Coordinates of C-alpha atoms and ligand atoms in Angstrom, one line a residue:
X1 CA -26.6 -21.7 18.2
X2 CA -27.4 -25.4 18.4
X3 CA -25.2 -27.9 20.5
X4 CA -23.5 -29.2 17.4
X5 CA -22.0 -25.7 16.7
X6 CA -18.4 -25.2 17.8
X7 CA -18.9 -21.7 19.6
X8 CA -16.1 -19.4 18.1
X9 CA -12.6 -18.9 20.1
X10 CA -13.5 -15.1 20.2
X11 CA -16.5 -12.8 19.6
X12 CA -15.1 -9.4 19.4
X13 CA -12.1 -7.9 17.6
X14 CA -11.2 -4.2 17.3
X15 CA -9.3 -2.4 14.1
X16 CA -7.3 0.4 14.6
X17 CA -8.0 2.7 11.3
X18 CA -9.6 3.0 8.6
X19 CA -7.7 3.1 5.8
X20 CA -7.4 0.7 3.2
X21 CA -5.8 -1.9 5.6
X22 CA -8.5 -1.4 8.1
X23 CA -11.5 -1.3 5.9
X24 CA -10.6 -4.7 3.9
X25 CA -9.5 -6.7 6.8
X26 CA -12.8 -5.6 8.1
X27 CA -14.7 -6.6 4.3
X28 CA -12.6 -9.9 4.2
X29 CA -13.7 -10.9 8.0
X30 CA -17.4 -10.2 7.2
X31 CA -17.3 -12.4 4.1
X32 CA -17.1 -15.0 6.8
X33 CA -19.4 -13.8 9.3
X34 CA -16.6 -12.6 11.8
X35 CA -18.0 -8.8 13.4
X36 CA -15.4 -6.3 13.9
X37 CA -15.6 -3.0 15.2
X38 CA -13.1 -0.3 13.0
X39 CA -12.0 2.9 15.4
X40 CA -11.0 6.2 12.7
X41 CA -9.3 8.9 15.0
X42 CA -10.4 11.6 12.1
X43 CA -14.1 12.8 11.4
X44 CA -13.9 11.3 7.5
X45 CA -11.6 9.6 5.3
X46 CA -8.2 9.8 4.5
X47 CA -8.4 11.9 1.1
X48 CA -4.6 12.8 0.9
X49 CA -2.5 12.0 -2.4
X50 CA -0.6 9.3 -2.1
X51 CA -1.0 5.5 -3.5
X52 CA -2.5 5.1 -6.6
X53 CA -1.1 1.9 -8.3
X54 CA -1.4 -1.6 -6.7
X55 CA 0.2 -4.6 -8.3
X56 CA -1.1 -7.7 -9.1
X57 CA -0.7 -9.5 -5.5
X58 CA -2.9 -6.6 -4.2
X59 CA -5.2 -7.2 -7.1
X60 CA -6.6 -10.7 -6.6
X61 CA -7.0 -9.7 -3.0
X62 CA -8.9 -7.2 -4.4
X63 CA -11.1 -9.6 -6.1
X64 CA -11.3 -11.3 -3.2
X65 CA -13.0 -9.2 -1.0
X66 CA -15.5 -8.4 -4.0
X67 CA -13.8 -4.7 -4.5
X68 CA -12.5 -5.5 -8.1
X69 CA -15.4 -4.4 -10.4
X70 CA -16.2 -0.8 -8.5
X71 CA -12.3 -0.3 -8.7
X72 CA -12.2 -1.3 -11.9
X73 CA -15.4 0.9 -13.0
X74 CA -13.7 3.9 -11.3
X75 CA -10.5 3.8 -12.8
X76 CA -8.8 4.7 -16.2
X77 CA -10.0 2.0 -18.9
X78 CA -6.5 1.4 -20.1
X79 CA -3.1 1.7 -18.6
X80 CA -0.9 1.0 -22.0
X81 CA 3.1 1.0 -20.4
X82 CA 5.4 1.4 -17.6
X83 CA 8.7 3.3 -18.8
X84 CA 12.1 4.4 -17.4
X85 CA 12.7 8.0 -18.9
X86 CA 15.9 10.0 -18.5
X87 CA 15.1 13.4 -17.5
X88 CA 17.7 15.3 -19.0
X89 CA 17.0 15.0 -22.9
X90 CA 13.4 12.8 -22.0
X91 CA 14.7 9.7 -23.7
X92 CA 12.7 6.8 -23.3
X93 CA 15.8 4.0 -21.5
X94 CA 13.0 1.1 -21.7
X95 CA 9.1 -0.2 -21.6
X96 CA 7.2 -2.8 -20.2
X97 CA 4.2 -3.0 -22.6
X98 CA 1.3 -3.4 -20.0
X99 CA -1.3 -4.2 -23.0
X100 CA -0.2 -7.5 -23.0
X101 CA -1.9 -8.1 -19.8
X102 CA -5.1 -5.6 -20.6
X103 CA -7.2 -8.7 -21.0
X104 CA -6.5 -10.5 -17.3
X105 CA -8.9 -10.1 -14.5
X106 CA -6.3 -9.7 -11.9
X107 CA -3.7 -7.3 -13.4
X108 CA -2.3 -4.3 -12.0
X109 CA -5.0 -2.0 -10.3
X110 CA -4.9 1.9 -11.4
X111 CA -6.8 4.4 -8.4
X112 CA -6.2 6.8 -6.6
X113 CA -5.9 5.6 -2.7
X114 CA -8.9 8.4 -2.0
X115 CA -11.1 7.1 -4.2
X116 CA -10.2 3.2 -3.2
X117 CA -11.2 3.8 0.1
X118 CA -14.7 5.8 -0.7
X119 CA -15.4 2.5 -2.7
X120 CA -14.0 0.2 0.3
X121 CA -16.2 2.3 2.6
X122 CA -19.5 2.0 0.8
X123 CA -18.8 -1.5 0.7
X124 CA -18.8 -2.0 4.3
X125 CA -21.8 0.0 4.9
X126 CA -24.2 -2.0 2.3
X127 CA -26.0 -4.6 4.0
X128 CA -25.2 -6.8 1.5
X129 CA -21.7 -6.8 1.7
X130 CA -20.3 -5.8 5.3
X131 CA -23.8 -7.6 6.4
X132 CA -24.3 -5.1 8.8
X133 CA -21.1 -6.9 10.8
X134 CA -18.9 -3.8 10.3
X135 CA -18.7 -0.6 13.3
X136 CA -16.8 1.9 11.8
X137 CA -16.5 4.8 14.7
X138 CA -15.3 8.0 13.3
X139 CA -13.7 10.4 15.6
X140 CA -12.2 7.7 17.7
X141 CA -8.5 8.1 17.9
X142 CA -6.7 5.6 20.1
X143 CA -3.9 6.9 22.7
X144 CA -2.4 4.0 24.0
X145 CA -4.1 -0.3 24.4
X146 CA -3.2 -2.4 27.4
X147 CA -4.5 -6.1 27.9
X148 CA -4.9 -9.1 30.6
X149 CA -4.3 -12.6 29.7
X150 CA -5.7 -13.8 32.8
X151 CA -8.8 -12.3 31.6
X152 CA -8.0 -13.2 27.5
X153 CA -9.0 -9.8 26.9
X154 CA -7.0 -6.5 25.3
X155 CA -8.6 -2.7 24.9
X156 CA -8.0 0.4 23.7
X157 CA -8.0 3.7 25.1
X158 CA -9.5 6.1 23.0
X159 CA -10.4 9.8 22.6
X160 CA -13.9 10.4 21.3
X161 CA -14.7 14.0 19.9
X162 CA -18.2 14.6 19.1
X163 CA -19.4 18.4 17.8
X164 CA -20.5 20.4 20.7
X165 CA -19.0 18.8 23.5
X166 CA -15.6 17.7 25.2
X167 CA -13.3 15.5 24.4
X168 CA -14.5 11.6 26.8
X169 CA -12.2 9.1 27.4
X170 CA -13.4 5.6 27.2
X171 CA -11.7 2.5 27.6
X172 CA -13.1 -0.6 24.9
X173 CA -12.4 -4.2 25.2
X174 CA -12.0 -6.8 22.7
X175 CA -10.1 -10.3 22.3
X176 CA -7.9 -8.6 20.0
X177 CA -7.0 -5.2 18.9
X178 CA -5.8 -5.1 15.3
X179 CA -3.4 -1.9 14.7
X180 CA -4.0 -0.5 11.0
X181 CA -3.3 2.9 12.2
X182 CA -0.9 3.4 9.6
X183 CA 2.8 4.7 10.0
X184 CA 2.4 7.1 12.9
X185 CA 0.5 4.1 14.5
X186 CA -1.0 4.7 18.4
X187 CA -1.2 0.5 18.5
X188 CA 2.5 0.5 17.7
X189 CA 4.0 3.6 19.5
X190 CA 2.0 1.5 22.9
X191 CA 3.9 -1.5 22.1
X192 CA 7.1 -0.1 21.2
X193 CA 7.6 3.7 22.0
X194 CA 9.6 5.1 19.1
X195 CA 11.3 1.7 18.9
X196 CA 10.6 1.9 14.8
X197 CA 14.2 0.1 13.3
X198 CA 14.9 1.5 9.8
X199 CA 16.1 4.7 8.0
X200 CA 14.1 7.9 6.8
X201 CA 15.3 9.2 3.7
X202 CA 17.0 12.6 3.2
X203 CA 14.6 13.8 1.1
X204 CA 11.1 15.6 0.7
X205 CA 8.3 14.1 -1.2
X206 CA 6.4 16.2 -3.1
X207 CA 3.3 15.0 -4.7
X208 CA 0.6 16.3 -7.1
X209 CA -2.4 15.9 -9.3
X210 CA -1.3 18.2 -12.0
X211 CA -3.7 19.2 -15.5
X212 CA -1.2 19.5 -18.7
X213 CA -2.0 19.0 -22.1
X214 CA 2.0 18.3 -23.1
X215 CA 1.8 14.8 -22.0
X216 CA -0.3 13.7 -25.2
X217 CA 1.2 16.0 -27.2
X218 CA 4.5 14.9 -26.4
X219 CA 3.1 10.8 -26.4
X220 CA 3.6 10.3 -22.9
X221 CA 1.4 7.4 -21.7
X222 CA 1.0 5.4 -18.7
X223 CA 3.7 5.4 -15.8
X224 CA 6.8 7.5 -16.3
X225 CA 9.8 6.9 -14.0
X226 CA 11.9 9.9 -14.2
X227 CA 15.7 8.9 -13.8
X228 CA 17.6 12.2 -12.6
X229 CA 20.1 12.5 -9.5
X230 CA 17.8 16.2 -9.4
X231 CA 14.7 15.1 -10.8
X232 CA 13.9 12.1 -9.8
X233 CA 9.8 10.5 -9.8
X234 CA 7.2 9.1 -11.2
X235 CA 4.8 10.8 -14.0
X236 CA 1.8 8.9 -14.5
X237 CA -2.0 8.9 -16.1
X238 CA -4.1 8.3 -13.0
X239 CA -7.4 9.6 -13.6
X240 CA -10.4 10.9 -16.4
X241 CA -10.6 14.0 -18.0
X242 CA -6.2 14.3 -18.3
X243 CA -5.6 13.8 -14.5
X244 CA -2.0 12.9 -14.1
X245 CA 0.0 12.3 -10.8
X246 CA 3.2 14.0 -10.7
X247 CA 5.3 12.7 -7.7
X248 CA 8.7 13.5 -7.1
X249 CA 11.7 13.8 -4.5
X250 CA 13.4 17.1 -3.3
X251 CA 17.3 15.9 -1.5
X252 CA 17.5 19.8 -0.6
X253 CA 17.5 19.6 3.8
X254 CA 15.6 21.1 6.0
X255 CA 14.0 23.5 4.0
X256 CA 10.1 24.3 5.4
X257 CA 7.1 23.3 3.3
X258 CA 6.3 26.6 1.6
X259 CA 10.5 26.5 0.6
X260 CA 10.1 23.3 -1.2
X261 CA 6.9 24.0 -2.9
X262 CA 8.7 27.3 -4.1
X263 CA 11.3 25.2 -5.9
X264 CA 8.3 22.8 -7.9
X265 CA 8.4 25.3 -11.2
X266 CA 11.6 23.8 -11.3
X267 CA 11.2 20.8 -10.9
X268 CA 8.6 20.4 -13.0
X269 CA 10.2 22.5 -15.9
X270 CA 12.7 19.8 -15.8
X271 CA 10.9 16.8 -15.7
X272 CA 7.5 17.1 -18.1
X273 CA 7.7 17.1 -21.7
X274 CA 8.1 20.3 -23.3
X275 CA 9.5 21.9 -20.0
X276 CA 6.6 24.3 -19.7
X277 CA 6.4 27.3 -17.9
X278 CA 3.6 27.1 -14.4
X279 CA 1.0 28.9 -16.5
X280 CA 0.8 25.8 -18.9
X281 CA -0.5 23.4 -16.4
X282 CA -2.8 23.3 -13.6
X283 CA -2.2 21.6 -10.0
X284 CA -5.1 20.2 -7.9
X285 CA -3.9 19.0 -4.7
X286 CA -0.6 18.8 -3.3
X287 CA 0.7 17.0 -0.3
X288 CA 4.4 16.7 0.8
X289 CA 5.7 13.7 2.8
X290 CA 8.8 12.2 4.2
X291 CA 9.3 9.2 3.3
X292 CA 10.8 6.0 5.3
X293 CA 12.1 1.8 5.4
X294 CA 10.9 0.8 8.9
X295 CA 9.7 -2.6 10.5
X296 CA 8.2 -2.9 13.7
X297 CA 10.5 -5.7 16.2
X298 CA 7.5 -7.9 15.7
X299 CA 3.8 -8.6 14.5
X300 CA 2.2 -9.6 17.4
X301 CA 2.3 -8.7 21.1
X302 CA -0.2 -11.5 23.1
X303 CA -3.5 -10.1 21.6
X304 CA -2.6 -7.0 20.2
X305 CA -1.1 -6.8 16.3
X306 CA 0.0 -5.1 13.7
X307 CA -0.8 -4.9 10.0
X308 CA 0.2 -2.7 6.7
X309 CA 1.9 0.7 7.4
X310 CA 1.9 0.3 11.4
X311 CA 4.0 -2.3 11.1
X312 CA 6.3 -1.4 8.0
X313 CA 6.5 0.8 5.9
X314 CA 8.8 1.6 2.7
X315 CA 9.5 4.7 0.2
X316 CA 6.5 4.6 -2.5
X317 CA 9.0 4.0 -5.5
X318 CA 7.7 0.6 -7.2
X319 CA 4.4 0.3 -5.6
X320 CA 5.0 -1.6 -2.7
X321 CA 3.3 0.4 0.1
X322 CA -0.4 -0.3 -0.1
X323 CA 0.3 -3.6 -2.2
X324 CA 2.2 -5.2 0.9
X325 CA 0.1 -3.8 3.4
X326 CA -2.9 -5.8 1.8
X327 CA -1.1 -8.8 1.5
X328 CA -0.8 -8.5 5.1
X329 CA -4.7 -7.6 5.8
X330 CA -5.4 -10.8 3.5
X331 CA -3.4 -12.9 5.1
X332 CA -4.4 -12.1 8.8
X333 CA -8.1 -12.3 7.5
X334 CA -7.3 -16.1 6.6
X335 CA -5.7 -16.7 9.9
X336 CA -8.1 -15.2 11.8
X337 CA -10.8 -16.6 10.0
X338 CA -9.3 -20.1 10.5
X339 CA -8.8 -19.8 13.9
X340 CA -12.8 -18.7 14.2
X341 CA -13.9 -21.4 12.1
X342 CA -12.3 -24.2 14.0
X343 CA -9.8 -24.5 11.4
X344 CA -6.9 -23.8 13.0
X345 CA -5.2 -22.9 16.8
X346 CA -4.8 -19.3 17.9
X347 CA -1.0 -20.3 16.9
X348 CA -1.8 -19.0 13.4
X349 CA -1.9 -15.4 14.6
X350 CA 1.9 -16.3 15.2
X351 CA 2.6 -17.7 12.2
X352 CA 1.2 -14.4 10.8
X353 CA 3.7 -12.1 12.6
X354 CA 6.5 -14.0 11.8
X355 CA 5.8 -15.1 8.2
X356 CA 4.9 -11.2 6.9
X357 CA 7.8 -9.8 8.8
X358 CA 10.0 -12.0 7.2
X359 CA 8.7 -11.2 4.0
X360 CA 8.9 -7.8 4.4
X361 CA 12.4 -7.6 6.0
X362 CA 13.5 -10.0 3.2
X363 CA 12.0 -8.6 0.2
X364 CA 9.8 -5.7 0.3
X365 CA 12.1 -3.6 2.2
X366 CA 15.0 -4.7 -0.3
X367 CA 13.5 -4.4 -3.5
X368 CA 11.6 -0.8 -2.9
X369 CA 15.2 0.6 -1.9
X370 CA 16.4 -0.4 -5.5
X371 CA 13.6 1.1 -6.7
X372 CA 14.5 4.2 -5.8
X373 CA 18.2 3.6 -6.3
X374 CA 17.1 3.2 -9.7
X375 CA 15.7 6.6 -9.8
X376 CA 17.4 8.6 -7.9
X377 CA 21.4 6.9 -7.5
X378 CA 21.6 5.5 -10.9
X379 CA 24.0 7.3 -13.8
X380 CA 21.2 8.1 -16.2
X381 CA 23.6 7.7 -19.2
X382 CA 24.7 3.9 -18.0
X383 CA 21.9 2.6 -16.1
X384 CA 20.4 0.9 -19.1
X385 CA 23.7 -1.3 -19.2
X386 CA 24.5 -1.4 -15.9
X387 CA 21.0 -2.1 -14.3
X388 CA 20.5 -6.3 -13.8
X389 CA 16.6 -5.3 -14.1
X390 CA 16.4 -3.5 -17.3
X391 CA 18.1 -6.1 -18.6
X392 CA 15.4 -8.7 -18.1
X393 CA 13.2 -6.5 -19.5
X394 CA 14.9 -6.1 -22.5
X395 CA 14.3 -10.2 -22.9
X396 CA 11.1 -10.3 -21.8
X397 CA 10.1 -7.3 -24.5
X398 CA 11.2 -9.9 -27.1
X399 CA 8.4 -12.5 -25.8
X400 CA 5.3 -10.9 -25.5
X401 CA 4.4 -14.6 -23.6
X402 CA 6.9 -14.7 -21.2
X403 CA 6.1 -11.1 -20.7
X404 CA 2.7 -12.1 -19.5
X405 CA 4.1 -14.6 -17.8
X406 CA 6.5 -12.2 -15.7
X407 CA 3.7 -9.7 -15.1
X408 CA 1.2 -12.3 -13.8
X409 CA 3.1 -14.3 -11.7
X410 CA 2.4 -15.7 -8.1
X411 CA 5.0 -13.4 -5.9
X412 CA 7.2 -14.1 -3.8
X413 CA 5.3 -11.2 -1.3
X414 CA 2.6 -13.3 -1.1
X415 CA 2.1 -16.2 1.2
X416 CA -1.0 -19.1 1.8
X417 CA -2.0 -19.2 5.2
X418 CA -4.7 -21.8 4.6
X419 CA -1.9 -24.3 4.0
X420 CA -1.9 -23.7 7.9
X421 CA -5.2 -25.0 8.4
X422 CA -5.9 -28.5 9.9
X423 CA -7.9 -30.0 7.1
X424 CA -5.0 -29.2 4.8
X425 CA -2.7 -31.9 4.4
X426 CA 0.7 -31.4 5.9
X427 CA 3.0 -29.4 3.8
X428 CA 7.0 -28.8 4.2
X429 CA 6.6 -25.9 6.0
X430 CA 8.5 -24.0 3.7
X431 CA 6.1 -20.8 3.3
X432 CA 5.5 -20.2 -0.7
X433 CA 7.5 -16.9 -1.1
X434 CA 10.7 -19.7 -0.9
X435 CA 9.6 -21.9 -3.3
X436 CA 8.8 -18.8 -6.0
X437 CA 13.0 -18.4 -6.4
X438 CA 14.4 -15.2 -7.7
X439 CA 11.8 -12.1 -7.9
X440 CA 12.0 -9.3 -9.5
X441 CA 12.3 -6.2 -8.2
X442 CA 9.3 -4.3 -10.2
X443 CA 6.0 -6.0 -8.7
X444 CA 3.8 -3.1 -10.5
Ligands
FAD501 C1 3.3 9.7 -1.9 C2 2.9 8.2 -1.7 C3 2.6 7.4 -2.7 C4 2.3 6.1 -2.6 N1 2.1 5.3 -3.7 C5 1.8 4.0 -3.5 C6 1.4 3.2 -4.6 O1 1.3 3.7 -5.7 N2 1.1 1.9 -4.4 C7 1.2 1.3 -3.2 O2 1.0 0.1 -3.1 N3 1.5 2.1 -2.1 C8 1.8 3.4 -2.2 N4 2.0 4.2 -1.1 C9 1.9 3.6 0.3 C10 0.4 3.5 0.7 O3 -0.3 4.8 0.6 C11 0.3 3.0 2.1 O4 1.1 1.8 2.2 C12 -1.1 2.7 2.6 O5 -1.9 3.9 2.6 C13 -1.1 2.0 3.9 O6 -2.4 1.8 4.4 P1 -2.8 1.6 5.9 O7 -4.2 1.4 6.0 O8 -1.8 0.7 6.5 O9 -2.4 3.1 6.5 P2 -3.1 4.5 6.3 O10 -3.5 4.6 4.9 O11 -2.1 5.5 6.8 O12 -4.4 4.5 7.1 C14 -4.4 4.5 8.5 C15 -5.7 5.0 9.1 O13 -5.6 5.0 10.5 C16 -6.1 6.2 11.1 N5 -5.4 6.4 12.3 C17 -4.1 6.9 12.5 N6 -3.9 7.0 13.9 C18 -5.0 6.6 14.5 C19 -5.4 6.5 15.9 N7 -4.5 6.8 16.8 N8 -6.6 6.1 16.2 C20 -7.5 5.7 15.2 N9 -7.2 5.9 13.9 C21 -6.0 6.3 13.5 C22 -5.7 7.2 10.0 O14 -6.5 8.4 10.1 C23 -6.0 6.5 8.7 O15 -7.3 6.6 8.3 C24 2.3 5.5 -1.2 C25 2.6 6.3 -0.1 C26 2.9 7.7 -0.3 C27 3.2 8.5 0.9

């Protein structure tokens, strides 16, 4: 480094996880030049069912980072309609025709979150890409961080298991420790204890990849909310060669796993078209979860913070898990990115907490509730009168432009952090997601 060049306010950062938060923060900071070292408690990556549609906020993030193409190459060519379906006679209550938007770059990504991650993964390892600026350490889950601001430094404690020998214990420093750790988050739980504000729903989630030829037979296409007080979820095309995702919530209580899966024939009777019996389709993989609305008291503890699920987290109905959480990883990348490039004052790591909290508390966290109000609370036989939303869908069918227009739009989710910059000229401080007005509470 010459004399001319500013040296950078910090040289090391850690991120806690790596799933998709973890692995694109790490991809967008690399972009730039900035190393980071990414700490995975398990031996491989997170393969579990669970996200598998990301809306378009998450999307031009996606394109961002240089992820778009691969994600686009690995998923299902065409993703024709979102619908509303009443479960008990199957009636269609209303579409949004998603071919209007077939043609656009950024619309609404379709993968499942396994297969995302693979793709995010192999990105960070080719040379090309990461640039050989990314240390992902599997088998390194973090117990507890601690830091010193006399020393402007933070660390982790971590177990490291490697095959063959015990558990060691090391200690690693960093100027900052970012926690992507996801909902059961170590970087949080040191901060906070159990100190997690929000509600867990009295419910079971119970997710599949399920093989059934009914769904062309009967016409089903695309993404199929199911509206039943007893049936509730989402049926939707996710993958090649028939895979669809069959996700739905059980209210029964305190049953164990093995009772719930017992009562899927059931459910599943009920809710796919032609009611089949279990010898007519095929599951794949199955994982049950609980689901939750929680936000963390804040962002950002002196040099340690949080991002995506470790931070908040909200029931998977409307997409808003994995979308938000990127939102966040994109954001903190431009703050962080500013601060390293002289851009801006460690202050923007600030404005970061407190910008996506707010966002979250004021939107995310509303709008995913109705979403599964909508599903699961709603009178099937009225809820195409009585719902504000369908309503507005039912205009925007009758203009295919406006439709576009609807699906496309900048969010109010999504926030500029460049406009924090110093080279930017002075704006009103009023962060975007006020100026966008009324959003609607479908951003898939
Ligand atoms: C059934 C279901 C369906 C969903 N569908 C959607 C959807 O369609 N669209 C959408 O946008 N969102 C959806 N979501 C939400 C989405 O999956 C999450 O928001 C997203 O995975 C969060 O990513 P993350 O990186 O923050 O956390 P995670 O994906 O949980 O990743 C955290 C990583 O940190 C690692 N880790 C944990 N603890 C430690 C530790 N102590 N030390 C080191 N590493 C650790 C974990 O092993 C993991 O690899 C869904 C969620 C569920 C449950």
């Amino acid at each position: 480094m010459n004399n001319s060049t500013p040296v950078p306010p910090f040289a090391k950062l850690i991120i806690v996880g790596a799933g998709p938060s973890g692995l694109l923060l790490a991809l967008l900071l690399a972009q730039h030049n900035i190393p980071s070292t990414v700490l995975e408690a398990w031996p491989d990556l997170d393969t579990r069912l669970r996200a598998t549609q990301y809306g378009v906020p998450a999307t031009r993030i996606f394109r961002r980072a240089g992820l778009l193409p691969d994600f686009r190459a690995a998923s299902i060519p065409k993703f024709p309609a979102i619908c509303w379906r009443r479960v008990a006679d199957g009636e269609k209550l209303v579409e949004i025709d998603m071919s209007v938007v077939q043609g656009e770059e950024d619309r609404m990504t379709v993968l499942q979150l396994g297969e995302m991650i693979r793709i995010m993964y192999n990105h960070c390892m080719d040379p090309a890409k990461g640039k050989g600026l990314i240390d992902i350490r599997f088998n390194h889950r973090v117990t507890g961080t601690g830091q010193d601001e006399t020393r402007h430094k933070a660390w982790v404690d971590v177990d490291i298991d490697s095959a063959g020998s015990d558990t060691r214990h090391e200690r690693l420093e960093a100027d900052y420790i970012i926690g992507c750790d996801g909902a059961s988050s170590a970087v949080r739980k040191s901060l906070f204890g159990n100190d997690w504000p929000g509600q867990t729903w009295d419910c079971r989630f119970v997710v599949q990849n399920v093989f059934y030829d009914g769904f062309e037979k009967h016409g089903w296409e695309g993404g199929n909310y199911c509206v039943d007080p007893e049936h509730w979820g989402l049926i939707a095309r996710r993958g090649h060669g028939g895979l669809w995702r069959v996700t739905y919530g059980d209210s029964a209580v305190g049953l164990t796993d093995e009772e719930y899966l017992a009562r899927r024939d059931w459910h599943l009777k009920a809710m796919l078209p032609g009611h089949p019996e279990p010898d007519q389709y095929r599951i794949e993989q199955t994982n049950l979860y609980n689901i939750h609305n929680r936000c963390a008291p804040t962002f950002k503890v002196g040099r340690i913070l949080l991002a995506a699920d470790a931070a908040h987290i909200c029931n998977p109905m409307g997409g808003y898990g994995c979308m938000t959480a990127c939102l966040d990883v994109g954001g903190l990348a431009d703050c962080l990115i500013g601060y390293y490039e002289g851009k801006a004052g460690e202050e923007i790591l600030d404005t970061y907490a407190t910008v996506r909290r707010d966002i979250f508390l004021k939107y995310v966290d509303a709008r995913s509730i109705k979403n599964l109000d909508r599903v699961r609370k709603a009178d099937p036989w009225t809820v195409l009168q009585t719902d504000p939303f369908f309503g507005i869908i039912q205009d925007l069918n009758k203009d295919k432009d406006k439709l576009k227009e609807f699906l496309m739009k900048t969010s109010s989710i999504e926030y500029d952090f460049t406009q924090h910059y110093n080279d930017r000229p002075a704006n009103n401080g009023t962060p975007s997601a006020e100026k966008n007005g009324i959003e609607l509470a479908f951003e898939t």
